[in-house]
Short mmCIF file of C-alpha atoms and ligand atoms in Angstrom, two decimals:
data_model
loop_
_atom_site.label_atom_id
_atom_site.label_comp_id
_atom_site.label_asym_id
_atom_site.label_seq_id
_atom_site.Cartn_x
_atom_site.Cartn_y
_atom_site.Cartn_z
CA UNK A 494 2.51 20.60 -8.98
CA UNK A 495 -0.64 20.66 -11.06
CA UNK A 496 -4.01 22.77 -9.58
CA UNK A 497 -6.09 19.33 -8.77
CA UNK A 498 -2.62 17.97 -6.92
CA UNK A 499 -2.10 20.87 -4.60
CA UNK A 500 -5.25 20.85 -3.49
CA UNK A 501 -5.56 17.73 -3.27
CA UNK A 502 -2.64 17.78 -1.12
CA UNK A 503 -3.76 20.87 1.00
CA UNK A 504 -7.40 19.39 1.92
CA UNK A 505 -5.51 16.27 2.95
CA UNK A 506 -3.14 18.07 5.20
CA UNK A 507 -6.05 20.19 6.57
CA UNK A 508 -8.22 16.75 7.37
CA UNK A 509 -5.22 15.17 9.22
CA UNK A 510 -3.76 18.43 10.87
CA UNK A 511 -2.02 17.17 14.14
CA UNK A 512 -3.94 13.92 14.66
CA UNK A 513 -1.56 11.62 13.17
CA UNK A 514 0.18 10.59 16.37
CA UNK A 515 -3.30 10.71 18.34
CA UNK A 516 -4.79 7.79 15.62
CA UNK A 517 -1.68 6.18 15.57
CA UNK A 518 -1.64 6.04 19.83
CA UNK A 519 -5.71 5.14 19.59
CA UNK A 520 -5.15 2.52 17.08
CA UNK A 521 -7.90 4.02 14.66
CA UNK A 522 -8.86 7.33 12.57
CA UNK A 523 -12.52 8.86 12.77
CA UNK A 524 -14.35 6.85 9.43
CA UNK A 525 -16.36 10.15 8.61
CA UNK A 526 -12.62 11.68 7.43
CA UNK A 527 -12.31 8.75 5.43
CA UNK A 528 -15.70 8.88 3.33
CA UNK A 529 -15.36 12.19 2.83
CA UNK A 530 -11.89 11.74 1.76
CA UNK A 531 -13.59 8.55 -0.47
CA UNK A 532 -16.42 10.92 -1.84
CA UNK A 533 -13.63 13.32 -3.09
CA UNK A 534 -12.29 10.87 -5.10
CA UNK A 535 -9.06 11.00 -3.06
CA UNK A 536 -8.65 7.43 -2.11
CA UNK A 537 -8.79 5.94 -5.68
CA UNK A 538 -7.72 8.92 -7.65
CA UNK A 539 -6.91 6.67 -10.91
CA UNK A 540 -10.64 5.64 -11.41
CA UNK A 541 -11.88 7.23 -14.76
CA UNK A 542 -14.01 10.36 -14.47
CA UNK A 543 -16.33 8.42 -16.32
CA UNK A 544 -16.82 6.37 -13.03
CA UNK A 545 -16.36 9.19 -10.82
CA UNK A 546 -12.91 9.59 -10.22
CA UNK A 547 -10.44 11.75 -11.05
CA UNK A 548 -8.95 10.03 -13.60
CA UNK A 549 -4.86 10.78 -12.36
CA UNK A 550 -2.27 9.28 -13.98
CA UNK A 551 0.23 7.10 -11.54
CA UNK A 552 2.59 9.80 -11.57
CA UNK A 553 0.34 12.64 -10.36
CA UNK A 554 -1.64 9.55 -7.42
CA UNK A 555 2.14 9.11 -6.75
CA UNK A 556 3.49 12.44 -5.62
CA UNK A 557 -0.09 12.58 -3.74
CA UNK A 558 0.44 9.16 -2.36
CA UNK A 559 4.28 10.47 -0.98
CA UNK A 560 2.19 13.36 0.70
CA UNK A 561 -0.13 11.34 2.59
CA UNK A 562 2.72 9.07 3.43
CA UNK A 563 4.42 11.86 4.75
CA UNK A 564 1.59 12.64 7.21
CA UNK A 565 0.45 9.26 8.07
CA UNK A 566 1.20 5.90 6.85
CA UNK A 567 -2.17 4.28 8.27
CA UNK A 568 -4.11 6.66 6.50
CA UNK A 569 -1.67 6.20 3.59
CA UNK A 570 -2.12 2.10 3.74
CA UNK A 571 -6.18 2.76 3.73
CA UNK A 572 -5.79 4.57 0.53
CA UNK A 573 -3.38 2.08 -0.90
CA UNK A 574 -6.13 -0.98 -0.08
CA UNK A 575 -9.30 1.19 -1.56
CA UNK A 576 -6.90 1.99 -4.67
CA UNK A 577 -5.92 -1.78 -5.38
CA UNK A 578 -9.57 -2.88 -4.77
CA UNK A 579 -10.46 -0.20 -7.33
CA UNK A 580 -7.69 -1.34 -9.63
CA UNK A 581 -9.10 -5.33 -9.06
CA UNK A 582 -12.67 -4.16 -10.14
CA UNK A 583 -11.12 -2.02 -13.16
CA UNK A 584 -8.80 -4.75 -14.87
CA UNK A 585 -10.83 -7.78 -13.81
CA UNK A 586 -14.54 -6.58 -13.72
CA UNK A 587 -16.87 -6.60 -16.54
CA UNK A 588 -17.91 -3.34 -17.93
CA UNK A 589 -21.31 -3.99 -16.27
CA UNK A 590 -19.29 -4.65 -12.71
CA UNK A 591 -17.25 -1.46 -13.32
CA UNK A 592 -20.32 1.04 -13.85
CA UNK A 593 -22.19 -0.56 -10.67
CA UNK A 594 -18.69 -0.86 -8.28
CA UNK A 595 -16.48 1.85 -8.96
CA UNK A 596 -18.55 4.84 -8.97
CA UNK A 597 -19.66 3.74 -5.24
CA UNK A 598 -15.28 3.69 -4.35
CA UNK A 599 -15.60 7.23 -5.65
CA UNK A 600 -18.62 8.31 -3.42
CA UNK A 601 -18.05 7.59 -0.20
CA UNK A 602 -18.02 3.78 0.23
CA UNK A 603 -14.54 1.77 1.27
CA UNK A 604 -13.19 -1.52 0.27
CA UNK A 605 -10.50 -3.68 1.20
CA UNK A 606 -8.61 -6.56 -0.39
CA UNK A 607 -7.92 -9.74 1.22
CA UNK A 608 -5.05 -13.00 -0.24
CA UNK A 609 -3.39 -13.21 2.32
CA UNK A 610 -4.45 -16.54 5.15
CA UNK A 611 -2.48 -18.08 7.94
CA UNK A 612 -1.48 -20.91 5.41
CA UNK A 613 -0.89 -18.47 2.43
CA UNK A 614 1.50 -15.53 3.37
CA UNK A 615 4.24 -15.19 0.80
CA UNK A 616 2.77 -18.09 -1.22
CA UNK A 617 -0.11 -17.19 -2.17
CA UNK A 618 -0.32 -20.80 -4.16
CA UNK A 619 -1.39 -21.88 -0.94
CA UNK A 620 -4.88 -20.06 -0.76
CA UNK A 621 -7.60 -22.24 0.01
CA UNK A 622 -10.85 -20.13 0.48
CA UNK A 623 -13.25 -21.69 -1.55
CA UNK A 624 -16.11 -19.20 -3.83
CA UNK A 625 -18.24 -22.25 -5.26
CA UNK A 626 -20.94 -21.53 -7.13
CA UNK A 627 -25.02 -22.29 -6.60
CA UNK A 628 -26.91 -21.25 -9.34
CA UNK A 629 -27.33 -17.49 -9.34
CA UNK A 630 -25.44 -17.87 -6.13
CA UNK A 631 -21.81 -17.89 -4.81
CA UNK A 632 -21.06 -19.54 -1.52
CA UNK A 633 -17.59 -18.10 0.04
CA UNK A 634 -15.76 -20.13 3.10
CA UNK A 635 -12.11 -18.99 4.15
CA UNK A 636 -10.04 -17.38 6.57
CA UNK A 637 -8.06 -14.32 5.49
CA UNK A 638 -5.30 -12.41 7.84
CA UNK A 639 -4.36 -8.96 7.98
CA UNK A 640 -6.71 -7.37 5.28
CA UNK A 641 -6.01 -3.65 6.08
CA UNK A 642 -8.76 -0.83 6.48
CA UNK A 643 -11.33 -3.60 6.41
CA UNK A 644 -12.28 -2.85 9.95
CA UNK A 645 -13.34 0.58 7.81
CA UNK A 646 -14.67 -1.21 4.88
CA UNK A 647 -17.73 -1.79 3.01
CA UNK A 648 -17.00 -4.65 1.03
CA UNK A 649 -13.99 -6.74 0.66
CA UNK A 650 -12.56 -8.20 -2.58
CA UNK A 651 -11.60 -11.48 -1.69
CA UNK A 652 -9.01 -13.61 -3.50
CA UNK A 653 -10.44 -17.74 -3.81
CA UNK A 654 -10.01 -20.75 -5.34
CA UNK A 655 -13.26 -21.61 -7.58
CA UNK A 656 -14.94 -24.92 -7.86
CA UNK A 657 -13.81 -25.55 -11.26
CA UNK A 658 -9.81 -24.85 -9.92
CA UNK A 659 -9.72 -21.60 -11.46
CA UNK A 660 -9.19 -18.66 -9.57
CA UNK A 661 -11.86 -15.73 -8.55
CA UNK A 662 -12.03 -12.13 -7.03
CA UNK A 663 -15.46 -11.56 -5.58
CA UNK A 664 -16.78 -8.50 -3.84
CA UNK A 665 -18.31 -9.38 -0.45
CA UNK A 666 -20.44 -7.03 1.49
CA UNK A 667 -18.85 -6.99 5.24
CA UNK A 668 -21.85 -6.78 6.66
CA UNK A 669 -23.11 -10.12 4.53
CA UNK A 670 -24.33 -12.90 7.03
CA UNK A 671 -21.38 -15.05 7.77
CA UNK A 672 -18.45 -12.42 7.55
CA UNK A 673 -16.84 -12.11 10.94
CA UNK A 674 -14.40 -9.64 11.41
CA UNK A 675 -11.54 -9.31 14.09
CA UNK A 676 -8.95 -6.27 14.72
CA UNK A 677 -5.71 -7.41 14.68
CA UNK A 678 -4.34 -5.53 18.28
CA UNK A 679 -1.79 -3.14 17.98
CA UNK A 680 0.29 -3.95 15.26
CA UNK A 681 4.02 -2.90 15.15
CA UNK A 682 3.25 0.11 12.39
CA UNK A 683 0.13 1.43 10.41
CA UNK A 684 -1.44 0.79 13.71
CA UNK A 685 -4.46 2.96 12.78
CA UNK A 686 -4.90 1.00 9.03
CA UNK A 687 -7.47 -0.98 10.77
CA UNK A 688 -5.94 -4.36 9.99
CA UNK A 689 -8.08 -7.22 10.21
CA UNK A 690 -8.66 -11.09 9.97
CA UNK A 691 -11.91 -11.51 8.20
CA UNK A 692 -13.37 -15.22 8.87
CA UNK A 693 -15.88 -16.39 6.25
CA UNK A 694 -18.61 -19.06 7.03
CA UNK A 695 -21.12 -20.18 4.23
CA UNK A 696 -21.33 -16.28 2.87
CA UNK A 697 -23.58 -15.71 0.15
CA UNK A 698 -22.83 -13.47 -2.43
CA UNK A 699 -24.47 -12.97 -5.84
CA UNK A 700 -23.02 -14.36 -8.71
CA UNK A 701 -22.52 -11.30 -9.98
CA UNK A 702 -20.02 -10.36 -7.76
CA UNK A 703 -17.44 -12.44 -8.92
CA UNK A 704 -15.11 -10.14 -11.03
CA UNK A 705 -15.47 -11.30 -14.59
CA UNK A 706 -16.68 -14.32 -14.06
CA UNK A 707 -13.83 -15.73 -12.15
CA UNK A 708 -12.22 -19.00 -13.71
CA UNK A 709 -9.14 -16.81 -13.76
CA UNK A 710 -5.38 -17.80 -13.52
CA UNK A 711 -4.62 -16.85 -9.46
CA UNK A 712 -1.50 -15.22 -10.49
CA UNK A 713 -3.19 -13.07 -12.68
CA UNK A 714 -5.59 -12.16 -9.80
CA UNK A 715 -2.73 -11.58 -7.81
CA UNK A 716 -0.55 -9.79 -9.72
CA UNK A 717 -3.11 -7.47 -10.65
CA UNK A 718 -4.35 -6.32 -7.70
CA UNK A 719 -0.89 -5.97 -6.13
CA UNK A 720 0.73 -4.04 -8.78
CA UNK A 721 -1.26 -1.23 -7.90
CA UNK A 722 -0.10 -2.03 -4.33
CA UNK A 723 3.38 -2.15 -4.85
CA UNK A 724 3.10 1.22 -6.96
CA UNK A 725 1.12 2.87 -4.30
CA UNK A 726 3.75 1.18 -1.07
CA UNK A 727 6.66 2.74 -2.94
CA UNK A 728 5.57 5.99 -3.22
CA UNK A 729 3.97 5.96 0.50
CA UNK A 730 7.34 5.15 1.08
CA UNK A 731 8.79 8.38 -0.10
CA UNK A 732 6.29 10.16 1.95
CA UNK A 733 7.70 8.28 5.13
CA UNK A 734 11.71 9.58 3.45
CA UNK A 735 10.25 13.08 3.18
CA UNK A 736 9.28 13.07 6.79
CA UNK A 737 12.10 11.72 7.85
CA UNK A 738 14.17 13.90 5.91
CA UNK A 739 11.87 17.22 7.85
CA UNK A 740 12.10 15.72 10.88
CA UNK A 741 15.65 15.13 11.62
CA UNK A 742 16.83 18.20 9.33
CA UNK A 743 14.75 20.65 11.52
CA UNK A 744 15.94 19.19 14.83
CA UNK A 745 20.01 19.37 14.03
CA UNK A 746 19.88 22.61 12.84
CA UNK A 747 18.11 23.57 16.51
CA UNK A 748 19.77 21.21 18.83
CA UNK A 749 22.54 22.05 20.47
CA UNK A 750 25.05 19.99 21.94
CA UNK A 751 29.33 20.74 22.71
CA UNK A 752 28.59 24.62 21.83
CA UNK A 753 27.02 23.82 18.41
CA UNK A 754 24.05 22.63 16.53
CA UNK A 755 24.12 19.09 15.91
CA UNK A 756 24.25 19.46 12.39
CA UNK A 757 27.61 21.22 12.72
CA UNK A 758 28.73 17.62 13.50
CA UNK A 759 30.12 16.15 10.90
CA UNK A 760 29.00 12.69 11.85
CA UNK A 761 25.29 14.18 12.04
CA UNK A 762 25.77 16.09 9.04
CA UNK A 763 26.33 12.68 7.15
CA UNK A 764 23.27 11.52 8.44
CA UNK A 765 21.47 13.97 6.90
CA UNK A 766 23.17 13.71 3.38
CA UNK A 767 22.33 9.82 3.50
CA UNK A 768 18.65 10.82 4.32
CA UNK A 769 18.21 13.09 1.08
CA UNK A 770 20.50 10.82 -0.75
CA UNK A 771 17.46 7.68 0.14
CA UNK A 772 14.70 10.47 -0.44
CA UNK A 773 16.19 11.87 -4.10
CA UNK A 774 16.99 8.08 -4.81
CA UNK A 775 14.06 6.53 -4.03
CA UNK A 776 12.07 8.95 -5.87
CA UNK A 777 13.91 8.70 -9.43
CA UNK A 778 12.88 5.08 -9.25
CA UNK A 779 9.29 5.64 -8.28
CA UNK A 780 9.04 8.47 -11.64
CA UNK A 781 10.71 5.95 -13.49
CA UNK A 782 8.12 3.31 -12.71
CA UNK A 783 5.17 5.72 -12.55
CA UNK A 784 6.37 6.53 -16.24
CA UNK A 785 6.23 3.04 -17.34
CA UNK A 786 2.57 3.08 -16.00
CA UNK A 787 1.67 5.76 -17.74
CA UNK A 788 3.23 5.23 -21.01
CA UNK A 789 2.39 1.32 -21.34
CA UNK A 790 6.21 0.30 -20.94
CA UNK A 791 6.88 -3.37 -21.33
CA UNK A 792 9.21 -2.74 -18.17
CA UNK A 793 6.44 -1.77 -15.95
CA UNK A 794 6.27 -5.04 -13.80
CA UNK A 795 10.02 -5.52 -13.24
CA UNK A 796 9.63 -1.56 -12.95
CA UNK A 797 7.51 -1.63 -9.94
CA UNK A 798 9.03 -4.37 -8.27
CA UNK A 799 12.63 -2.76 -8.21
CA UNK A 800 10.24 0.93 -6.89
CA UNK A 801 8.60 -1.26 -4.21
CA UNK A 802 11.85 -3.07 -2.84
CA UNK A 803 14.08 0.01 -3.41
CA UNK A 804 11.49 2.17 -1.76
CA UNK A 805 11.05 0.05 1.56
CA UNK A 806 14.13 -0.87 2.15
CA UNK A 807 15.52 2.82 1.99
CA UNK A 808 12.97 3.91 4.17
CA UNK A 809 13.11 1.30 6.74
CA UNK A 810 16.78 1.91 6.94
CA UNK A 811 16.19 5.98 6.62
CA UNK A 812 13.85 5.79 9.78
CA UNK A 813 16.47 4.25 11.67
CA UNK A 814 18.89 7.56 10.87
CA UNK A 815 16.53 9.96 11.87
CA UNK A 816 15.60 8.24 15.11
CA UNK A 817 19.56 8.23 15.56
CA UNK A 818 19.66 12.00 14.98
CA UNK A 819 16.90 12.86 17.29
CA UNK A 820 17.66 10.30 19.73
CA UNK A 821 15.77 10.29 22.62
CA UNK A 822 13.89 13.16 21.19
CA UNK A 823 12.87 10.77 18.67
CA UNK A 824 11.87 7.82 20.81
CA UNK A 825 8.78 8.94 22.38
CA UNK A 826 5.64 7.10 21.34
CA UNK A 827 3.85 8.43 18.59
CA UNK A 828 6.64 10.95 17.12
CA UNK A 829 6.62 11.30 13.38
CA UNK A 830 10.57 9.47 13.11
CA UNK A 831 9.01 6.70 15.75
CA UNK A 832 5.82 6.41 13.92
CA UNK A 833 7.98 6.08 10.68
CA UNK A 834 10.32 3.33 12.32
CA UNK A 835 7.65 0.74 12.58
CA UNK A 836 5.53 2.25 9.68
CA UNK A 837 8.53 1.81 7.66
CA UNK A 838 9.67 -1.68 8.89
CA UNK A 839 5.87 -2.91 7.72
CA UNK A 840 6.71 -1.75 4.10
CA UNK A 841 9.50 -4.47 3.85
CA UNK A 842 6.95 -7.04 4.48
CA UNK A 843 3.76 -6.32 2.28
CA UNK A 844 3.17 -6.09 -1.42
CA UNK A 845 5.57 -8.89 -1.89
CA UNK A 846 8.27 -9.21 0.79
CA UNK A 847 12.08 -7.90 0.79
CA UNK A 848 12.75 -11.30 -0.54
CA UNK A 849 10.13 -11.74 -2.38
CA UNK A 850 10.94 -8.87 -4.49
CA UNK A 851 14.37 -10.15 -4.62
CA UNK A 852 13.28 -13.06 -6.05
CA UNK A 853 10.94 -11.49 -8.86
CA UNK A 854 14.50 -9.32 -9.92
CA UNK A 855 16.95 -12.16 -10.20
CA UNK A 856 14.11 -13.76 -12.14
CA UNK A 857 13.97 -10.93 -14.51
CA UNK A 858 18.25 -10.82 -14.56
CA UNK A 859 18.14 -14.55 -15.62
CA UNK A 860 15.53 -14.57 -18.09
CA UNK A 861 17.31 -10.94 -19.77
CA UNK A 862 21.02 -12.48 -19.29
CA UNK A 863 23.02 -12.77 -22.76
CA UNK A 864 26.47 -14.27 -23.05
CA UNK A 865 28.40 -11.21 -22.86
CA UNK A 866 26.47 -8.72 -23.24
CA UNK A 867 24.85 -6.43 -20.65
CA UNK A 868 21.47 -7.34 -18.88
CA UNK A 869 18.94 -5.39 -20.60
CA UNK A 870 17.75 -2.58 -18.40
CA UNK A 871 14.37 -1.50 -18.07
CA UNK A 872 13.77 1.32 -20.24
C1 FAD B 825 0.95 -4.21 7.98
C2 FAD B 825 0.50 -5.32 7.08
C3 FAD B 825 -0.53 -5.10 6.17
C4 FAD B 825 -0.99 -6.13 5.35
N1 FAD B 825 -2.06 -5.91 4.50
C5 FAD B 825 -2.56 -6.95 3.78
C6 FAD B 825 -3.73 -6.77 2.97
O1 FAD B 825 -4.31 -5.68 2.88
N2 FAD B 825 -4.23 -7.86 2.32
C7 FAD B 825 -3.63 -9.08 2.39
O2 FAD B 825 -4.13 -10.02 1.77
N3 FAD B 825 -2.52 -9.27 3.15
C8 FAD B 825 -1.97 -8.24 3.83
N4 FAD B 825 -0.85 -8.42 4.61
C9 FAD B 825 -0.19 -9.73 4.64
C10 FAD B 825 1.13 -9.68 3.85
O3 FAD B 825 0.83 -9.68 2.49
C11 FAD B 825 1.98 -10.89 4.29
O4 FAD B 825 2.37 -10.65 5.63
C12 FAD B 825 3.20 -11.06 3.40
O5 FAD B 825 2.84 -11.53 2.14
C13 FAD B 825 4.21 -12.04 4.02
O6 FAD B 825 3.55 -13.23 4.40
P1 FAD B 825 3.79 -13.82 5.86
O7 FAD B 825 3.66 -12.70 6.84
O8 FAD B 825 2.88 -14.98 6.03
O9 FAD B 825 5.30 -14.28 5.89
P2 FAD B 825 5.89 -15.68 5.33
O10 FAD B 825 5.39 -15.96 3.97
O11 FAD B 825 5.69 -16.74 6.38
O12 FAD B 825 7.45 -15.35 5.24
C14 FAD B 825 8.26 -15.20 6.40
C15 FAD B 825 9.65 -14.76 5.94
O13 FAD B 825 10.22 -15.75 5.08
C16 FAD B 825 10.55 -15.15 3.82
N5 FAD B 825 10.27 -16.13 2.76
C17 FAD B 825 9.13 -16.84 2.54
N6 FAD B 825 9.28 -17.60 1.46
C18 FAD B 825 10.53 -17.38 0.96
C19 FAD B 825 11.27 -17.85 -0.17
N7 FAD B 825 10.75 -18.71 -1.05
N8 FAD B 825 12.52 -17.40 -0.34
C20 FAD B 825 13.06 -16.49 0.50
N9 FAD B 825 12.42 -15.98 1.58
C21 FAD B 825 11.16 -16.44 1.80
C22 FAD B 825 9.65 -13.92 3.69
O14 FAD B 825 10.19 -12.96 2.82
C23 FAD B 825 9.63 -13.47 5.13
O15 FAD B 825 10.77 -12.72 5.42
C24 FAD B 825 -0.37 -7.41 5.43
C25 FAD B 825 0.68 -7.62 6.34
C26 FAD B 825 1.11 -6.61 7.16
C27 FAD B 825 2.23 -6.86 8.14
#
């Protein structure tokens, strides 16, 4: 691990210490933590030093990612949201919108990103908020569901459908006249990610706002903003393995039960092989797609996808095991393997579903398929 990573990773661990299962229980995590986590850099650690950041590679704000996943996924999820709003403003902005936005990500202030509406879960085709413009103005009307941290937030980046049918990400201030924002009540996992529906009514924004202009192809806008998603989801996801993996290991090697530690029994003991197999697994095919990120791989979509899909579905089924090793040990409210059961479950449904995800690979095995030859791999 290089110098800036570990302590990276140490301040982190100090800031949470043992409040994990207390914000998880209160539903929330003190916003003062997060700007100073923000004014680090921490929570968008790709963004150029040139804007502030520190400028990491995927690889390097992946194994940081899998740390804060290991201590808390809602903390992990509010990182994830400021990192694809930061990754929206880098790949769509202007160079103008990029020197005013993304320094103020890297000092302090939070952001959120909101597609998602009751109408326009998994289809995102569906999106009907409306960002029409009014001379130097922008006038935004929608309804988006469960934007996380953007109870936290600043400003939201907020996924619409433009009067001239193209599509638009524009920055809106929360605070702007006409944003209305409601807490979605304890949510199954991430239940301290301060997940939100955010109801816009005639909101004015500058035209400026508007992410390079806007007249963009939606899946564009939405791929782009949930790559970074998906990246930062899979590696969260090894975080939630790694805990997992402490968890259960530390408790059969001290538990007792018929005149021996439970991890003297062989049935427990295979438990705990299939948990490092899922953590060792899971995070070969996070490097892999962290590499394709970093080098410029063709492979990096199809890449991510298989590290998103590959990464929630082993941990959703890992927290099961270790909840089965520690049994009732493991059941009470707020424990790390309970917090990771319904933190983990979440992962199978954002960033592109289990079966969305599905979908995106078989489209990439039919359009790579050649009359007897092999698929072509990713490299
Ligand atoms: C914890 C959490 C955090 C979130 N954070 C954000 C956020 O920050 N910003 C944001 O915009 N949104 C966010 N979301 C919303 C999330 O992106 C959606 O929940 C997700 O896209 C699925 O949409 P849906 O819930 O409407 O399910 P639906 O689209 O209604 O799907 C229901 C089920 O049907 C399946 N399904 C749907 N269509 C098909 C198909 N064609 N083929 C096969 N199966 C299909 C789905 O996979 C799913 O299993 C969050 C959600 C959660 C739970």
């Amino acid at each position: 691990m290089s110098g800036g990573l570990t302590a990276a990773c140490a301040t982190v661990t100090g800031f949470v210490g043992d409040q994990a299962e207390h914000w998880d229980r209160a539903g929330t995590l003190p916003s003062d933590l997060l700007r100073k986590l923000g004014a680090a850099g921490y929570l968008c650690p790709q963004v150029p030093a040139g804007y502030g950041g520190l400028g990491w590679d995927s690889a390097r704000d992946g194994e940081f990612t899998a740390h804060v996943g290991s201590l808390c996924s809602s903390l992990r999820s509010i990182m994830t949201s400021q990192g694809m709003a930061a990754w929206t403003i880098a790949r769509l902005g202007s160079e103008a919108q990029q020197a005013d936005l993304l320094p103020r990500l890297t000092g302090g202030t939070l952001a959120a990103v909101a597609f998602s509406e009751p109408g326009a879960g998994s289809d995102l085709s569906a999106i009907r908020t409306r960002i029409v413009r009014d001379r130097d103005m922008l006038v935004v009307d929608g309804h988006k569901t469960w934007s996380t941290a953007v109870t936290y937030a600043d400003y939201v980046v907020v996924v619409g459908i433009m009067d001239d049918g193209g599509a638009g990400a524009v920055v809106v201030p929360t605070d702007a006249p006409g944003v209305r924002i409601d807490r979605i009540a304890d949510p199954l996992g991430c239940r301290a990610a301060g997940h939100a529906d955010v109801r816009l009514t005639r909101v004015q924004v500058p035209a400026a706002q508007l992410l390079g202009g806007g007249g963009q192809f939606l899946p564009l806008v939405v791929t782009t903003a949930l790559a970074y998603g998906r990246m930062s989801v899979a590696w969260g996801c090894v975080g939630i393995l790694r805990a997992c993996l402490a968890a259960a290991g530390t408790h059969a090697k001290s538990r007792r039960q018929f005149g021996r530690t439970l991890g003297e029994h062989q049935l427990v003991a295979g438990h705990l092989a299939d948990l490092m197999i899922a953590e060792q697994t899971t995070l070969r095919v996070c490097e892999h797609a962290s590499r394709c990120w970093d080098e410029g791989l063709p492979d990096q979509v199809v890449a991510t996808v298989l590290a998103k899909h590959v990464s929630a579905t082993a941990a959703a089924r890992a927290a099961a095991v270790a909840v089965q090793v520690l049994a009732s040990a493991g059941t009470r409210e707020g424990h790390t393997v309970a917090r990771a059961y319904r933190d983990a479950k979440c992962m199978e449904i954002i960033e592109g579903s289990n079966e969305m995800c599905q979908l995106l690979l078989a489209d990439h095995v039919l359009a790579n398929v050649r009359p007897n030859e092999c698929i072509e791999r990713p490299s």
